[in-house]
GROMACS .gro file of C-alpha atoms in nm:
model
  188
    1MET     CA    1  -1.023  18.907   6.139
    2ARG     CA    2  -0.897  18.956   5.820
    3THR     CA    3  -0.624  19.205   5.947
    4THR     CA    4  -0.533  18.970   6.207
    5ILE     CA    5  -0.479  18.685   5.930
    6PHE     CA    6  -0.294  18.909   5.712
    7VAL     CA    7  -0.056  19.046   5.976
    8ILE     CA    8   0.029  18.677   6.075
    9SER     CA    9   0.066  18.595   5.746
   10LEU     CA   10   0.317  18.846   5.681
   11PHE     CA   11   0.503  18.757   6.030
   12LEU     CA   12   0.550  18.397   5.886
   13ILE     CA   13   0.652  18.489   5.548
   14SER     CA   14   0.900  18.694   5.680
   15LYS     CA   15   1.064  18.434   5.869
   16VAL     CA   16   1.080  18.194   5.567
   17TRP     CA   17   1.263  18.463   5.382
   18GLY     CA   18   1.482  18.529   5.652
   19GLN     CA   19   1.609  18.173   5.639
   20ASN     CA   20   1.982  18.081   5.518
   21ASP     CA   21   1.960  17.999   5.140
   22HIS     CA   22   2.245  17.751   5.095
   23ASP     CA   23   2.330  17.571   4.797
   24GLN     CA   24   2.345  17.198   4.804
   25ARG     CA   25   2.731  17.198   4.705
   26PRO     CA   26   2.917  17.505   4.649
   27VAL     CA   27   2.990  17.598   4.306
   28ILE     CA   28   3.386  17.620   4.238
   29GLU     CA   29   3.434  17.938   4.060
   30HIS     CA   30   3.686  18.025   3.805
   31SER     CA   31   3.824  18.320   3.824
   32ASP     CA   32   4.117  18.482   3.686
   33THR     CA   33   4.435  18.506   3.940
   34SER     CA   34   4.668  18.649   3.691
   35HIS     CA   35   4.614  19.018   3.819
   36VAL     CA   36   4.788  18.908   4.152
   37HIS     CA   37   5.180  18.896   4.129
   38SER     CA   38   5.294  18.976   4.483
   39ILE     CA   39   5.234  18.884   4.829
   40LYS     CA   40   5.123  19.265   4.891
   41GLU     CA   41   4.863  19.205   4.618
   42PHE     CA   42   4.763  18.878   4.734
   43PHE     CA   43   4.663  19.055   5.091
   44SER     CA   44   4.571  19.377   4.983
   45GLU     CA   45   4.307  19.285   4.718
   46GLY     CA   46   4.149  19.060   4.928
   47GLU     CA   47   3.784  19.072   5.042
   48LEU     CA   48   3.660  19.184   5.393
   49SER     CA   49   3.285  19.081   5.532
   50GLY     CA   50   3.085  19.032   5.839
   51HIS     CA   51   2.762  19.046   6.006
   52PHE     CA   52   2.571  19.177   6.320
   53ARG     CA   53   2.314  18.928   6.501
   54HIS     CA   54   2.092  18.996   6.779
   55TYR     CA   55   1.948  18.675   6.931
   56PHE     CA   56   1.681  18.652   7.230
   57MET     CA   57   1.590  18.287   7.352
   58SER     CA   58   1.352  18.205   7.628
   59THR     CA   59   1.234  17.881   7.787
   60LEU     CA   60   0.898  17.877   7.946
   61ASN     CA   61   0.846  17.592   8.157
   62GLU     CA   62   0.487  17.465   8.251
   63GLY     CA   63   0.431  17.456   8.618
   64ALA     CA   64   0.670  17.498   8.869
   65LEU     CA   65   0.951  17.426   8.658
   66SER     CA   66   1.200  17.757   8.624
   67ASP     CA   67   1.176  17.950   8.346
   68TYR     CA   68   1.503  18.117   8.162
   69TYR     CA   69   1.598  18.375   7.910
   70ALA     CA   70   1.880  18.530   7.761
   71ASN     CA   71   1.958  18.809   7.517
   72ALA     CA   72   2.274  18.849   7.309
   73VAL     CA   73   2.422  19.053   7.071
   74GLY     CA   74   2.757  19.020   6.872
   75GLY     CA   75   2.919  19.013   6.511
   76PHE     CA   76   3.142  18.814   6.301
   77ILE     CA   77   3.438  18.973   6.099
   78LYS     CA   78   3.601  18.763   5.820
   79TYR     CA   79   3.893  18.829   5.594
   80GLU     CA   80   3.971  18.659   5.269
   81SER     CA   81   4.266  18.684   5.049
   82SER     CA   82   4.244  18.713   4.686
   83ARG     CA   83   4.363  18.419   4.507
   84TRP     CA   84   4.736  18.386   4.410
   85ASN     CA   85   4.840  18.054   4.230
   86GLY     CA   86   4.572  17.883   4.327
   87PHE     CA   87   4.605  17.960   4.711
   88LYS     CA   88   4.354  18.171   4.920
   89VAL     CA   89   4.377  18.218   5.303
   90GLY     CA   90   4.089  18.299   5.534
   91VAL     CA   91   4.041  18.429   5.890
   92GLY     CA   92   3.727  18.522   6.089
   93GLY     CA   93   3.635  18.583   6.437
   94ASN     CA   94   3.348  18.674   6.623
   95PHE     CA   95   3.249  18.856   6.961
   96ILE     CA   96   2.938  18.815   7.140
   97TYR     CA   97   2.777  19.017   7.430
   98ASN     CA   98   2.513  18.926   7.714
   99LEU     CA   99   2.270  19.202   7.721
  100TYR     CA  100   2.076  19.071   7.964
  101SER     CA  101   1.966  18.717   8.095
  102SER     CA  102   1.861  18.515   8.400
  103ASN     CA  103   2.077  18.337   8.607
  104LEU     CA  104   2.176  18.058   8.348
  105MET     CA  105   2.350  17.853   8.624
  106GLU     CA  106   2.062  17.842   8.878
  107ARG     CA  107   1.925  17.484   8.922
  108ASP     CA  108   1.563  17.418   8.904
  109GLU     CA  109   1.430  17.266   9.223
  110LEU     CA  110   1.236  17.021   9.083
  111SER     CA  111   1.451  16.878   8.783
  112HIS     CA  112   1.786  16.975   8.940
  113ARG     CA  113   1.909  17.112   8.592
  114THR     CA  114   2.031  17.459   8.446
  115ALA     CA  115   1.925  17.597   8.135
  116ARG     CA  116   2.038  17.411   7.845
  117PHE     CA  117   1.957  17.605   7.530
  118GLU     CA  118   2.050  17.963   7.673
  119ARG     CA  119   2.340  17.851   7.787
  120GLN     CA  120   2.455  17.768   7.418
  121LEU     CA  121   2.422  18.136   7.319
  122PHE     CA  122   2.750  18.187   7.505
  123ASP     CA  123   3.066  18.037   7.624
  124ILE     CA  124   2.946  17.707   7.739
  125THR     CA  125   3.298  17.599   7.911
  126ASP     CA  126   3.260  17.914   8.111
  127PRO     CA  127   2.908  18.024   8.172
  128GLU     CA  128   2.978  18.273   8.438
  129ASN     CA  129   3.164  18.487   8.159
  130HIS     CA  130   2.889  18.745   8.057
  131HIS     CA  131   3.151  18.998   7.915
  132ASP     CA  132   3.271  19.058   7.579
  133LEU     CA  133   3.353  18.686   7.435
  134ASP     CA  134   3.565  18.698   7.150
  135ARG     CA  135   3.703  18.387   6.955
  136LEU     CA  136   3.880  18.322   6.654
  137GLU     CA  137   3.662  18.110   6.437
  138GLU     CA  138   3.806  18.050   6.102
  139LEU     CA  139   4.164  18.022   5.991
  140TYR     CA  140   4.194  17.806   5.689
  141ILE     CA  141   4.411  17.794   5.324
  142ASN     CA  142   4.246  17.674   5.039
  143TYR     CA  143   4.378  17.560   4.707
  144ARG     CA  144   4.162  17.537   4.380
  145ARG     CA  145   4.262  17.428   4.054
  146LYS     CA  146   4.041  17.319   3.771
  147ARG     CA  147   3.774  17.106   3.877
  148ILE     CA  148   3.891  17.058   4.261
  149SER     CA  149   3.909  17.244   4.574
  150LEU     CA  150   4.108  17.149   4.891
  151THR     CA  151   4.039  17.380   5.225
  152LEU     CA  152   4.239  17.266   5.537
  153GLY     CA  153   4.206  17.439   5.858
  154LYS     CA  154   3.908  17.571   6.100
  155GLN     CA  155   3.622  17.651   5.858
  156SER     CA  156   3.232  17.654   5.834
  157ILE     CA  157   3.130  17.418   5.609
  158TYR     CA  158   2.738  17.420   5.432
  159SER     CA  159   2.606  17.123   5.337
  160PRO     CA  160   2.309  16.894   5.374
  161LEU     CA  161   2.466  16.686   5.665
  162VAL     CA  162   2.687  16.963   5.826
  163ASN     CA  163   2.593  17.341   5.886
  164PRO     CA  164   2.669  17.615   6.095
  165GLN     CA  165   2.341  17.569   6.339
  166ASP     CA  166   2.148  17.890   6.290
  167GLY     CA  167   2.007  17.848   6.653
  168ARG     CA  168   2.341  17.996   6.825
  169MET     CA  169   2.564  18.313   6.847
  170LYS     CA  170   2.860  18.124   6.745
  171PRO     CA  171   2.842  17.873   6.479
  172TYR     CA  172   2.985  17.521   6.440
  173VAL     CA  173   3.310  17.506   6.280
  174LEU     CA  174   3.495  17.235   6.184
  175ASP     CA  175   3.883  17.138   6.189
  176GLY     CA  176   4.008  16.936   5.911
  177LEU     CA  177   4.049  16.900   5.523
  178TRP     CA  178   3.745  16.959   5.300
  179VAL     CA  179   3.749  16.840   4.967
  180ASP     CA  180   3.504  16.952   4.670
  181TYR     CA  181   3.516  16.810   4.332
  182ALA     CA  182   3.301  16.912   4.038
  183PRO     CA  183   3.278  16.636   3.786
  184ALA     CA  184   3.281  16.711   3.406
  185GLU     CA  185   2.957  16.777   3.236
  186GLY     CA  186   2.793  16.430   3.129
  187TRP     CA  187   3.043  16.228   3.325
  188LEU     CA  188   2.797  15.961   3.381
   0.00000   0.00000   0.00000
């Protein structure tokens, strides 16, 4: 019994550690950009990042309702230039593969509905596409000066109200202008 409780506790703790850790508000860093003197350095001294992801989702309905499952694997690659005269550009995209899944377009005989959540792992505008799904996710320009940062374009936003929705292979991204202002200490 103790062993079972211990194993379950470890499993639950690992799930908590795996959650995203986002600050309430991003800190406007004050980095020195005087080392970038040309367009070549602007792009060559940038940063490449990415991640890979595997996601299995299953809906097990009670009774005669249909059950659905989907298994996806994919990744995200992002490039962010270095900062030059306050400007920085970013571009990122993802790719997703459907490893295997039930027929997500098959309608349940009782409810006459298809798989709702499993379809969202893939392209909901083209649910029959089960092959390589590539998409440009982020394309933005950022300008930062002193206590203000402006980002214009297609971007991921982390805030208490807007987040990338961790329950999908493709996060939510928003188009528009994001302004972040860090007031001086003791302004209130």
